[in-house]
Each structure stands twice: as structure tokens, then as C-alpha cells.
Amino acid sequence: MMNFEYYTPTKVVFGKGTVEKAGELVKQFGGSKVLIHYGGGSVKRTGLLDRVKAALDAAGIAHVELGGVVPNPRLSLVYEGIELCRKEGVDLLLPVGGGSVIDSAKAIGYGLANDGDVWDFYDFKRAPTACMPIGAIVTIAAAGSEMSNSSVITNENGWLKRGCNTDYCRPKFAIMDPELTMTLPAYQTACGCADILMHTMERYFNFDVMDLTDALAEGLMRAVIAASRELVADPNNYEARANVMWASSLSHNGLTGCGAGGGDWACHRLEHEVGGMFDVAHGAGLAAIWGSWARYVLPEDPARFAKFAVNVLGVEPQADATATALKGVEAMEDFYRAIGMPTNLRELGVEPTEAQILELAEKCDIATRGKLGAVKHLTREDMANIYRMAK
Ligand code: NZQ
Ligand code: ZN
């Protein structure tokens, strides 16, 4: 196993009715005027925005708001948010939504706490040295941004989707009420489950992981798979909602990667380019790519894929590790189909031309600076091959 650092400074407030604690939590973390940041309108339709405002008013916290964050959040709105917060004297950011809204808030937070163009931090030009405090109210179990060190923003100029990872942006607190996620369309619930699983799978597919981390990872993945299936049958199942919501945070706060030396992350980076170019839902994009990636890299470490097949998916061991591993890939794809997720790009609704495949591979290679993959290091040609297999 590798040495590791584990840092999770986020205070988690979990369960029914926790939104009403928003004002007190803002106060506790030193906020007096917040930006309520949200997406395309679900928070208005569900009445959540009014509940948040009432909780802030009750605690005497002033607020301004900025909606309009779209999935694959855009840089232009980040600039607007920075300007608004400067003008209004905002001292804490309160995203109410999913990964897109929280990531947009993180980018605003970087812009407020550092001089110069915030895109520089996503474009590898320089690193931020601070971020304005953030408290997240989570409405979808998926990206895990409420506890992660990551923010992913899309620059409309060139449709570049890029991440910036630092501990500064980890939220100070996160309110997680599983009931809030019951208004999600089934497709978004499933996308979230696919993303949660992939955050642990990215860390799991790696060499020399410690036994305890493997056990935590396998338990989390089994629980998410079971809850995802339950949610297809019964979207209002509170226990299942709670399981995936807590898993979304634990799957991306570093816990399931301790000692794993960073993880593989090829599927994420390959997907980010697809998301940037074709604006697809992140979780669905991951599901569409995973099977092709797995078959492509599996010969590098069949035993690891076989362990995943047996311990996570309940596959019967076959004559050799490769056969077991391949059964596992099939079982995972069956699971994706069962929850309504695509298993290739066509099912995702994307049919890239050969020129677009080469462009995706080139962008991914540049974004990862020639260093992608732990199970197998992927060259630009490998990336193009995986996109071709996923067509
Ligand atoms: O915009 P609204 O109207 O709110 O609708 C949203 C959006 O259309 C809807 N939604 C959210 N909560 C809802 C709801 N609809 C009804 N009821 C609710 N309770 O769901 C849609 C998707 O929302 P989004 O925030 O985009 O989902 P998600 O949490 O999956 O975030 C995806 C983004 O996060 C990035 C992805 O790349 C993508 O841009 N990621 C961020 C990470 C991080 N910061 O750590 C890690 C991930 O790997 C990922 O890359
Ligand atoms: Zn993800």
C-alpha cells in the first residue's frame, strides 16, 4: 500500500428536516451575507428555495441569489457570480443543488479569494491559494462535491471541461436530506448512482490497495448497487435514498481510496471530454465508457477485475481470472441496463465521427498532460481506441 493523507473538514448534517438548520450553520461558520446559488429551477418547483430563505431569515442572515447553473456548469455564470458577490459583499457561498451548482460555487469562491482570471486555475496556469467558505445543500446524490476537493467547470470558449482540485474548496458544511432527492427524474437518480459507483471504482482499479480500503470500497459498491435497484422499483424509498446520499459523499471524499495512490481516473477523464463536447449527463457518460475501458485494460490485471466480479457483483469464479473478470464486466453492464444507464456512446445519444474521436483523444491527452491511467497508462492512441470501442 501507499502512504496517504486523508482530510475531510466538512461538517455533515444528515437527515429529514435538516434544511431548517441552514441559517444556524451559516452563522457557525462566520457567514453574515450569503449567495444562494442554484440551477435551472428544480429548487423553485419543489419549494426548497423558499425553505432555505426562511431558514436564513430566521437566523438573521442576509442573502442574494443567482440561479441558472446548468449541468456541466459554465464559466460565464461563474464570472457573473464573482461580480455579484463582490458588489453585494457576500462572505459565504450557499449552493443549493447538485455537483454542477456546488462546483460553480467553488469556482466563484476561488474567483473571490484570489486575484486574476479564475479560469487560470482550471487551465493549469497557476494554483489558487484560498477559497471563500462554502456550505452546500445537496439535492442529488451523485458527484460528491459536497465533501470533495474538486470543481469541474466548462469554458464555452472551446468547450473545454476542466477540473481544479485543492483542499481550499472543500465545503465547511453540507446539509444532506435524502427526502430532497425524491423529486429527481429516474434518469438523474440513475446517473447519480453510476457516478457514485465510479468514484470508488476509479480508486479500486489500481495496484496494491490495502485490505481495509478494499473492504470499505466493496461494501460501499454493493450497498449502492442494491439501493440503485431498489430506487428503480420505489423512488420514494427513504432508506435507499439515504444509502446513496451518504455513499455519494463517502465515495468521493477520499475514504475509499486511502492507500490506493490516487486511483486510475481514466473513465472520468475520457468522460469529461465527451461531456464538454456533447453536453451529456456525467453519470450516463461514465456508464457508456466503462465497459469498453474495462475490456481494453483488463489484460493488465485480470485478478483485480476478477476480485471485483466476485466480491462486488457476486459472479461465480470461472476457470481462470480472465474469464471471471469478463463475467464481471458483463454483470456490471447488465446492472447499468437494469437502472436505465447506457453501455455505449450510441445508447448515450452520441455518435462521434472519426475526426471527433481524434479530437476527444487529443483534448483528453492535453488535459491529463500525458499521464492517464493506473491499471494501464493510456496514450492518445489508446484513448482513441477506447472511444472507438465505446461507439
Ligand atoms: O438545475 P436543476 O433544475 O436543479 O436540475 C438539476 C439538473 O438538471 C436536476 N436536479 C438536481 N436536484 C434535483 C433535480 N431535479 C429534481 N429534483 C432534485 N432534487 O438534476 C440535474 C443534474 O444536476 P447536476 O448538478 O448536474 O448533477 P450532478 O450532481 O451529477 O453533477 C454533475 C456535475 O458534477 C461534475 C460533473 O462533471 C458534472 O459537471 N463532477 C463534479 C465532481 C466534484 N466536484 O467532485 C466529481 C464528479 O466526478 C463530476 O465530475
Ligand atoms: Zn464523477
JSON list of C-alpha atoms in Angstrom, two decimals, residues 190-368:
[
{"chain": "A", "resi": 190, "resn": "ALA", "atom": "CA", "xyz": [-29.58, 6.53, -12.03]},
{"chain": "A", "resi": 191, "resn": "CYS", "atom": "CA", "xyz": [-26.90, 8.90, -13.37]},
{"chain": "A", "resi": 192, "resn": "GLY", "atom": "CA", "xyz": [-26.07, 9.78, -9.80]},
{"chain": "A", "resi": 193, "resn": "CYS", "atom": "CA", "xyz": [-25.78, 6.13, -8.77]},
{"chain": "A", "resi": 194, "resn": "ALA", "atom": "CA", "xyz": [-23.47, 5.44, -11.74]},
{"chain": "A", "resi": 195, "resn": "ASP", "atom": "CA", "xyz": [-21.24, 8.37, -10.76]},
{"chain": "A", "resi": 196, "resn": "ILE", "atom": "CA", "xyz": [-21.11, 7.34, -7.08]},
{"chain": "A", "resi": 197, "resn": "LEU", "atom": "CA", "xyz": [-20.04, 3.82, -8.04]},
{"chain": "A", "resi": 198, "resn": "MET", "atom": "CA", "xyz": [-17.45, 5.13, -10.46]},
{"chain": "A", "resi": 199, "resn": "HIS", "atom": "CA", "xyz": [-15.81, 7.35, -7.84]},
{"chain": "A", "resi": 200, "resn": "THR", "atom": "CA", "xyz": [-14.99, 4.26, -5.83]},
{"chain": "A", "resi": 201, "resn": "MET", "atom": "CA", "xyz": [-14.27, 2.10, -8.91]},
{"chain": "A", "resi": 202, "resn": "GLU", "atom": "CA", "xyz": [-11.71, 4.66, -10.12]},
{"chain": "A", "resi": 203, "resn": "ARG", "atom": "CA", "xyz": [-9.89, 4.24, -6.81]},
{"chain": "A", "resi": 204, "resn": "TYR", "atom": "CA", "xyz": [-10.42, 0.46, -6.64]},
{"chain": "A", "resi": 205, "resn": "PHE", "atom": "CA", "xyz": [-8.91, -0.34, -10.04]},
{"chain": "A", "resi": 206, "resn": "ASN", "atom": "CA", "xyz": [-5.35, 0.14, -9.02]},
{"chain": "A", "resi": 207, "resn": "PHE", "atom": "CA", "xyz": [-2.47, -1.90, -7.74]},
{"chain": "A", "resi": 208, "resn": "ASP", "atom": "CA", "xyz": [-1.58, -2.76, -4.18]},
{"chain": "A", "resi": 209, "resn": "VAL", "atom": "CA", "xyz": [-4.56, -1.30, -2.29]},
{"chain": "A", "resi": 210, "resn": "MET", "atom": "CA", "xyz": [-4.75, -2.00, 1.47]},
{"chain": "A", "resi": 211, "resn": "ASP", "atom": "CA", "xyz": [-7.23, -4.66, 2.61]},
{"chain": "A", "resi": 212, "resn": "LEU", "atom": "CA", "xyz": [-9.32, -2.33, 4.77]},
{"chain": "A", "resi": 213, "resn": "THR", "atom": "CA", "xyz": [-9.77, 0.12, 1.91]},
{"chain": "A", "resi": 214, "resn": "ASP", "atom": "CA", "xyz": [-10.81, -2.74, -0.37]},
{"chain": "A", "resi": 215, "resn": "ALA", "atom": "CA", "xyz": [-13.35, -3.93, 2.18]},
{"chain": "A", "resi": 216, "resn": "LEU", "atom": "CA", "xyz": [-14.83, -0.43, 2.59]},
{"chain": "A", "resi": 217, "resn": "ALA", "atom": "CA", "xyz": [-14.92, 0.05, -1.18]},
{"chain": "A", "resi": 218, "resn": "GLU", "atom": "CA", "xyz": [-16.55, -3.30, -1.89]},
{"chain": "A", "resi": 219, "resn": "GLY", "atom": "CA", "xyz": [-19.15, -2.77, 0.86]},
{"chain": "A", "resi": 220, "resn": "LEU", "atom": "CA", "xyz": [-19.98, 0.68, -0.45]},
{"chain": "A", "resi": 221, "resn": "MET", "atom": "CA", "xyz": [-20.33, -0.56, -4.03]},
{"chain": "A", "resi": 222, "resn": "ARG", "atom": "CA", "xyz": [-22.57, -3.48, -3.01]},
{"chain": "A", "resi": 223, "resn": "ALA", "atom": "CA", "xyz": [-24.79, -1.10, -0.99]},
{"chain": "A", "resi": 224, "resn": "VAL", "atom": "CA", "xyz": [-25.06, 1.39, -3.86]},
{"chain": "A", "resi": 225, "resn": "ILE", "atom": "CA", "xyz": [-25.89, -1.33, -6.39]},
{"chain": "A", "resi": 226, "resn": "ALA", "atom": "CA", "xyz": [-28.61, -2.72, -4.11]},
{"chain": "A", "resi": 227, "resn": "ALA", "atom": "CA", "xyz": [-30.07, 0.73, -3.36]},
{"chain": "A", "resi": 228, "resn": "SER", "atom": "CA", "xyz": [-29.97, 1.74, -7.05]},
{"chain": "A", "resi": 229, "resn": "ARG", "atom": "CA", "xyz": [-32.08, -1.28, -7.93]},
{"chain": "A", "resi": 230, "resn": "GLU", "atom": "CA", "xyz": [-34.50, -0.50, -5.09]},
{"chain": "A", "resi": 231, "resn": "LEU", "atom": "CA", "xyz": [-34.89, 3.07, -6.34]},
{"chain": "A", "resi": 232, "resn": "VAL", "atom": "CA", "xyz": [-35.91, 1.86, -9.80]},
{"chain": "A", "resi": 233, "resn": "ALA", "atom": "CA", "xyz": [-38.77, -0.02, -8.17]},
{"chain": "A", "resi": 234, "resn": "ASP", "atom": "CA", "xyz": [-39.58, 2.57, -5.49]},
{"chain": "A", "resi": 235, "resn": "PRO", "atom": "CA", "xyz": [-38.18, 6.12, -5.95]},
{"chain": "A", "resi": 236, "resn": "ASN", "atom": "CA", "xyz": [-39.60, 7.17, -2.56]},
{"chain": "A", "resi": 237, "resn": "ASN", "atom": "CA", "xyz": [-37.72, 4.52, -0.57]},
{"chain": "A", "resi": 238, "resn": "TYR", "atom": "CA", "xyz": [-36.12, 6.71, 2.14]},
{"chain": "A", "resi": 239, "resn": "GLU", "atom": "CA", "xyz": [-33.58, 4.10, 3.26]},
{"chain": "A", "resi": 240, "resn": "ALA", "atom": "CA", "xyz": [-32.36, 3.59, -0.30]},
{"chain": "A", "resi": 241, "resn": "ARG", "atom": "CA", "xyz": [-32.20, 7.38, -0.85]},
{"chain": "A", "resi": 242, "resn": "ALA", "atom": "CA", "xyz": [-30.24, 7.74, 2.39]},
{"chain": "A", "resi": 243, "resn": "ASN", "atom": "CA", "xyz": [-27.83, 4.98, 1.45]},
{"chain": "A", "resi": 244, "resn": "VAL", "atom": "CA", "xyz": [-26.93, 6.51, -1.92]},
{"chain": "A", "resi": 245, "resn": "MET", "atom": "CA", "xyz": [-26.75, 10.01, -0.48]},
{"chain": "A", "resi": 246, "resn": "TRP", "atom": "CA", "xyz": [-24.24, 9.08, 2.19]},
{"chain": "A", "resi": 247, "resn": "ALA", "atom": "CA", "xyz": [-22.38, 6.88, -0.30]},
{"chain": "A", "resi": 248, "resn": "SER", "atom": "CA", "xyz": [-22.08, 9.83, -2.70]},
{"chain": "A", "resi": 249, "resn": "SER", "atom": "CA", "xyz": [-20.09, 11.75, -0.09]},
{"chain": "A", "resi": 250, "resn": "LEU", "atom": "CA", "xyz": [-18.00, 8.82, 1.16]},
{"chain": "A", "resi": 251, "resn": "SER", "atom": "CA", "xyz": [-17.24, 7.69, -2.36]},
{"chain": "A", "resi": 252, "resn": "HIS", "atom": "CA", "xyz": [-15.58, 10.98, -3.26]},
{"chain": "A", "resi": 253, "resn": "ASN", "atom": "CA", "xyz": [-14.17, 12.34, -0.01]},
{"chain": "A", "resi": 254, "resn": "GLY", "atom": "CA", "xyz": [-11.11, 10.10, -0.27]},
{"chain": "A", "resi": 255, "resn": "LEU", "atom": "CA", "xyz": [-12.17, 7.34, 2.17]},
{"chain": "A", "resi": 256, "resn": "THR", "atom": "CA", "xyz": [-12.40, 4.58, -0.43]},
{"chain": "A", "resi": 257, "resn": "GLY", "atom": "CA", "xyz": [-9.01, 5.50, -1.85]},
{"chain": "A", "resi": 258, "resn": "CYS", "atom": "CA", "xyz": [-6.82, 5.59, 1.26]},
{"chain": "A", "resi": 259, "resn": "GLY", "atom": "CA", "xyz": [-3.54, 3.89, 0.42]},
{"chain": "A", "resi": 260, "resn": "ALA", "atom": "CA", "xyz": [-4.54, 3.49, -3.22]},
{"chain": "A", "resi": 261, "resn": "GLY", "atom": "CA", "xyz": [-2.09, 6.05, -4.52]},
{"chain": "A", "resi": 262, "resn": "GLY", "atom": "CA", "xyz": [-4.61, 8.27, -6.29]},
{"chain": "A", "resi": 263, "resn": "GLY", "atom": "CA", "xyz": [-6.53, 5.77, -8.41]},
{"chain": "A", "resi": 264, "resn": "ASP", "atom": "CA", "xyz": [-6.99, 5.27, -12.15]},
{"chain": "A", "resi": 265, "resn": "TRP", "atom": "CA", "xyz": [-9.46, 8.00, -13.25]},
{"chain": "A", "resi": 266, "resn": "ALA", "atom": "CA", "xyz": [-9.32, 7.13, -16.95]},
{"chain": "A", "resi": 267, "resn": "CYS", "atom": "CA", "xyz": [-13.10, 6.76, -17.28]},
{"chain": "A", "resi": 268, "resn": "HIS", "atom": "CA", "xyz": [-13.65, 10.15, -15.64]},
{"chain": "A", "resi": 269, "resn": "ARG", "atom": "CA", "xyz": [-11.17, 11.94, -17.83]},
{"chain": "A", "resi": 270, "resn": "LEU", "atom": "CA", "xyz": [-12.44, 10.25, -21.00]},
{"chain": "A", "resi": 271, "resn": "GLU", "atom": "CA", "xyz": [-15.99, 11.17, -19.99]},
{"chain": "A", "resi": 272, "resn": "HIS", "atom": "CA", "xyz": [-15.19, 14.79, -19.19]},
{"chain": "A", "resi": 273, "resn": "GLU", "atom": "CA", "xyz": [-14.21, 15.34, -22.81]},
{"chain": "A", "resi": 274, "resn": "VAL", "atom": "CA", "xyz": [-17.47, 13.76, -24.00]},
{"chain": "A", "resi": 275, "resn": "GLY", "atom": "CA", "xyz": [-19.40, 15.94, -21.54]},
{"chain": "A", "resi": 276, "resn": "GLY", "atom": "CA", "xyz": [-17.56, 19.05, -22.69]},
{"chain": "A", "resi": 277, "resn": "MET", "atom": "CA", "xyz": [-18.14, 18.35, -26.39]},
{"chain": "A", "resi": 278, "resn": "PHE", "atom": "CA", "xyz": [-21.63, 16.80, -26.35]},
{"chain": "A", "resi": 279, "resn": "ASP", "atom": "CA", "xyz": [-23.13, 18.10, -23.07]},
{"chain": "A", "resi": 280, "resn": "VAL", "atom": "CA", "xyz": [-24.24, 14.69, -21.76]},
{"chain": "A", "resi": 281, "resn": "ALA", "atom": "CA", "xyz": [-25.09, 13.81, -18.14]},
{"chain": "A", "resi": 282, "resn": "HIS", "atom": "CA", "xyz": [-21.84, 12.90, -16.38]},
{"chain": "A", "resi": 283, "resn": "GLY", "atom": "CA", "xyz": [-23.00, 9.63, -14.78]},
{"chain": "A", "resi": 284, "resn": "ALA", "atom": "CA", "xyz": [-24.53, 8.33, -18.02]},
{"chain": "A", "resi": 285, "resn": "GLY", "atom": "CA", "xyz": [-21.33, 9.22, -19.88]},
{"chain": "A", "resi": 286, "resn": "LEU", "atom": "CA", "xyz": [-19.30, 7.20, -17.39]},
{"chain": "A", "resi": 287, "resn": "ALA", "atom": "CA", "xyz": [-21.57, 4.15, -17.77]},
{"chain": "A", "resi": 288, "resn": "ALA", "atom": "CA", "xyz": [-21.28, 4.43, -21.56]},
{"chain": "A", "resi": 289, "resn": "ILE", "atom": "CA", "xyz": [-17.48, 4.28, -21.43]},
{"chain": "A", "resi": 290, "resn": "TRP", "atom": "CA", "xyz": [-16.74, 1.94, -18.52]},
{"chain": "A", "resi": 291, "resn": "GLY", "atom": "CA", "xyz": [-17.30, -1.43, -20.25]},
{"chain": "A", "resi": 292, "resn": "SER", "atom": "CA", "xyz": [-15.02, -0.50, -23.17]},
{"chain": "A", "resi": 293, "resn": "TRP", "atom": "CA", "xyz": [-12.34, 0.82, -20.84]},
{"chain": "A", "resi": 294, "resn": "ALA", "atom": "CA", "xyz": [-12.59, -2.34, -18.70]},
{"chain": "A", "resi": 295, "resn": "ARG", "atom": "CA", "xyz": [-12.23, -4.73, -21.65]},
{"chain": "A", "resi": 296, "resn": "TYR", "atom": "CA", "xyz": [-9.33, -2.66, -23.02]},
{"chain": "A", "resi": 297, "resn": "VAL", "atom": "CA", "xyz": [-7.25, -2.60, -19.83]},
{"chain": "A", "resi": 298, "resn": "LEU", "atom": "CA", "xyz": [-8.37, -5.88, -18.22]},
{"chain": "A", "resi": 299, "resn": "PRO", "atom": "CA", "xyz": [-5.41, -7.93, -19.57]},
{"chain": "A", "resi": 300, "resn": "GLU", "atom": "CA", "xyz": [-3.10, -5.77, -17.44]},
{"chain": "A", "resi": 301, "resn": "ASP", "atom": "CA", "xyz": [-4.61, -7.08, -14.18]},
{"chain": "A", "resi": 302, "resn": "PRO", "atom": "CA", "xyz": [-7.27, -9.80, -14.63]},
{"chain": "A", "resi": 303, "resn": "ALA", "atom": "CA", "xyz": [-7.03, -10.80, -10.95]},
{"chain": "A", "resi": 304, "resn": "ARG", "atom": "CA", "xyz": [-8.18, -7.35, -9.83]},
{"chain": "A", "resi": 305, "resn": "PHE", "atom": "CA", "xyz": [-11.16, -7.39, -12.17]},
{"chain": "A", "resi": 306, "resn": "ALA", "atom": "CA", "xyz": [-11.96, -10.94, -11.03]},
{"chain": "A", "resi": 307, "resn": "LYS", "atom": "CA", "xyz": [-11.94, -9.80, -7.37]},
{"chain": "A", "resi": 308, "resn": "PHE", "atom": "CA", "xyz": [-14.36, -7.01, -8.30]},
{"chain": "A", "resi": 309, "resn": "ALA", "atom": "CA", "xyz": [-16.58, -9.51, -10.16]},
{"chain": "A", "resi": 310, "resn": "VAL", "atom": "CA", "xyz": [-16.81, -11.92, -7.23]},
{"chain": "A", "resi": 311, "resn": "ASN", "atom": "CA", "xyz": [-16.85, -9.55, -4.24]},
{"chain": "A", "resi": 312, "resn": "VAL", "atom": "CA", "xyz": [-18.98, -6.73, -5.68]},
{"chain": "A", "resi": 313, "resn": "LEU", "atom": "CA", "xyz": [-21.18, -8.37, -8.29]},
{"chain": "A", "resi": 314, "resn": "GLY", "atom": "CA", "xyz": [-21.48, -11.89, -6.89]},
{"chain": "A", "resi": 315, "resn": "VAL", "atom": "CA", "xyz": [-20.07, -13.59, -10.00]},
{"chain": "A", "resi": 316, "resn": "GLU", "atom": "CA", "xyz": [-19.21, -17.31, -9.61]},
{"chain": "A", "resi": 317, "resn": "PRO", "atom": "CA", "xyz": [-15.45, -17.82, -10.10]},
{"chain": "A", "resi": 318, "resn": "GLN", "atom": "CA", "xyz": [-14.74, -19.27, -13.56]},
{"chain": "A", "resi": 319, "resn": "ALA", "atom": "CA", "xyz": [-11.90, -21.47, -14.83]},
{"chain": "A", "resi": 320, "resn": "ASP", "atom": "CA", "xyz": [-9.41, -18.59, -14.74]},
{"chain": "A", "resi": 321, "resn": "ALA", "atom": "CA", "xyz": [-9.19, -14.98, -13.60]},
{"chain": "A", "resi": 322, "resn": "THR", "atom": "CA", "xyz": [-9.73, -13.53, -17.09]},
{"chain": "A", "resi": 323, "resn": "ALA", "atom": "CA", "xyz": [-12.97, -15.47, -17.58]},
{"chain": "A", "resi": 324, "resn": "THR", "atom": "CA", "xyz": [-14.22, -14.37, -14.15]},
{"chain": "A", "resi": 325, "resn": "ALA", "atom": "CA", "xyz": [-13.20, -10.79, -14.88]},
{"chain": "A", "resi": 326, "resn": "LEU", "atom": "CA", "xyz": [-15.08, -10.75, -18.19]},
{"chain": "A", "resi": 327, "resn": "LYS", "atom": "CA", "xyz": [-18.19, -12.14, -16.50]},
{"chain": "A", "resi": 328, "resn": "GLY", "atom": "CA", "xyz": [-17.87, -9.24, -14.07]},
{"chain": "A", "resi": 329, "resn": "VAL", "atom": "CA", "xyz": [-17.79, -6.68, -16.87]},
{"chain": "A", "resi": 330, "resn": "GLU", "atom": "CA", "xyz": [-20.93, -8.26, -18.34]},
{"chain": "A", "resi": 331, "resn": "ALA", "atom": "CA", "xyz": [-22.62, -8.26, -14.92]},
{"chain": "A", "resi": 332, "resn": "MET", "atom": "CA", "xyz": [-21.80, -4.57, -14.45]},
{"chain": "A", "resi": 333, "resn": "GLU", "atom": "CA", "xyz": [-23.24, -3.75, -17.87]},
{"chain": "A", "resi": 334, "resn": "ASP", "atom": "CA", "xyz": [-26.38, -5.74, -17.01]},
{"chain": "A", "resi": 335, "resn": "PHE", "atom": "CA", "xyz": [-26.67, -3.64, -13.86]},
{"chain": "A", "resi": 336, "resn": "TYR", "atom": "CA", "xyz": [-26.33, -0.40, -15.88]},
{"chain": "A", "resi": 337, "resn": "ARG", "atom": "CA", "xyz": [-29.11, -1.57, -18.22]},
{"chain": "A", "resi": 338, "resn": "ALA", "atom": "CA", "xyz": [-31.30, -2.51, -15.24]},
{"chain": "A", "resi": 339, "resn": "ILE", "atom": "CA", "xyz": [-31.17, 1.05, -13.91]},
{"chain": "A", "resi": 340, "resn": "GLY", "atom": "CA", "xyz": [-31.59, 2.64, -17.36]},
{"chain": "A", "resi": 341, "resn": "MET", "atom": "CA", "xyz": [-28.00, 3.62, -18.00]},
{"chain": "A", "resi": 342, "resn": "PRO", "atom": "CA", "xyz": [-26.29, 3.34, -21.41]},
{"chain": "A", "resi": 343, "resn": "THR", "atom": "CA", "xyz": [-23.44, 0.90, -22.00]},
{"chain": "A", "resi": 344, "resn": "ASN", "atom": "CA", "xyz": [-22.07, 2.61, -25.11]},
{"chain": "A", "resi": 345, "resn": "LEU", "atom": "CA", "xyz": [-21.97, 6.06, -26.72]},
{"chain": "A", "resi": 346, "resn": "ARG", "atom": "CA", "xyz": [-24.81, 5.31, -29.16]},
{"chain": "A", "resi": 347, "resn": "GLU", "atom": "CA", "xyz": [-27.13, 4.50, -26.26]},
{"chain": "A", "resi": 348, "resn": "LEU", "atom": "CA", "xyz": [-25.91, 7.73, -24.66]},
{"chain": "A", "resi": 349, "resn": "GLY", "atom": "CA", "xyz": [-27.16, 9.55, -27.77]},
{"chain": "A", "resi": 350, "resn": "VAL", "atom": "CA", "xyz": [-23.72, 10.43, -29.09]},
{"chain": "A", "resi": 351, "resn": "GLU", "atom": "CA", "xyz": [-22.32, 9.17, -32.38]},
{"chain": "A", "resi": 352, "resn": "PRO", "atom": "CA", "xyz": [-18.89, 10.77, -32.79]},
{"chain": "A", "resi": 353, "resn": "THR", "atom": "CA", "xyz": [-17.23, 10.84, -36.21]},
{"chain": "A", "resi": 354, "resn": "GLU", "atom": "CA", "xyz": [-13.66, 9.60, -36.54]},
{"chain": "A", "resi": 355, "resn": "ALA", "atom": "CA", "xyz": [-12.50, 13.24, -36.57]},
{"chain": "A", "resi": 356, "resn": "GLN", "atom": "CA", "xyz": [-14.42, 13.87, -33.31]},
{"chain": "A", "resi": 357, "resn": "ILE", "atom": "CA", "xyz": [-12.90, 10.76, -31.73]},
{"chain": "A", "resi": 358, "resn": "LEU", "atom": "CA", "xyz": [-9.42, 12.05, -32.55]},
{"chain": "A", "resi": 359, "resn": "GLU", "atom": "CA", "xyz": [-10.36, 15.45, -31.14]},
{"chain": "A", "resi": 360, "resn": "LEU", "atom": "CA", "xyz": [-11.71, 13.88, -27.92]},
{"chain": "A", "resi": 361, "resn": "ALA", "atom": "CA", "xyz": [-8.50, 11.87, -27.52]},
{"chain": "A", "resi": 362, "resn": "GLU", "atom": "CA", "xyz": [-6.31, 14.90, -28.22]},
{"chain": "A", "resi": 363, "resn": "LYS", "atom": "CA", "xyz": [-8.20, 17.06, -25.70]},
{"chain": "A", "resi": 364, "resn": "CYS", "atom": "CA", "xyz": [-8.06, 14.29, -23.07]},
{"chain": "A", "resi": 365, "resn": "ASP", "atom": "CA", "xyz": [-4.34, 13.79, -23.62]},
{"chain": "A", "resi": 366, "resn": "ILE", "atom": "CA", "xyz": [-3.69, 17.53, -23.26]},
{"chain": "A", "resi": 367, "resn": "ALA", "atom": "CA", "xyz": [-5.95, 17.82, -20.18]},
{"chain": "A", "resi": 368, "resn": "THR", "atom": "CA", "xyz": [-4.19, 14.90, -18.47]}
]
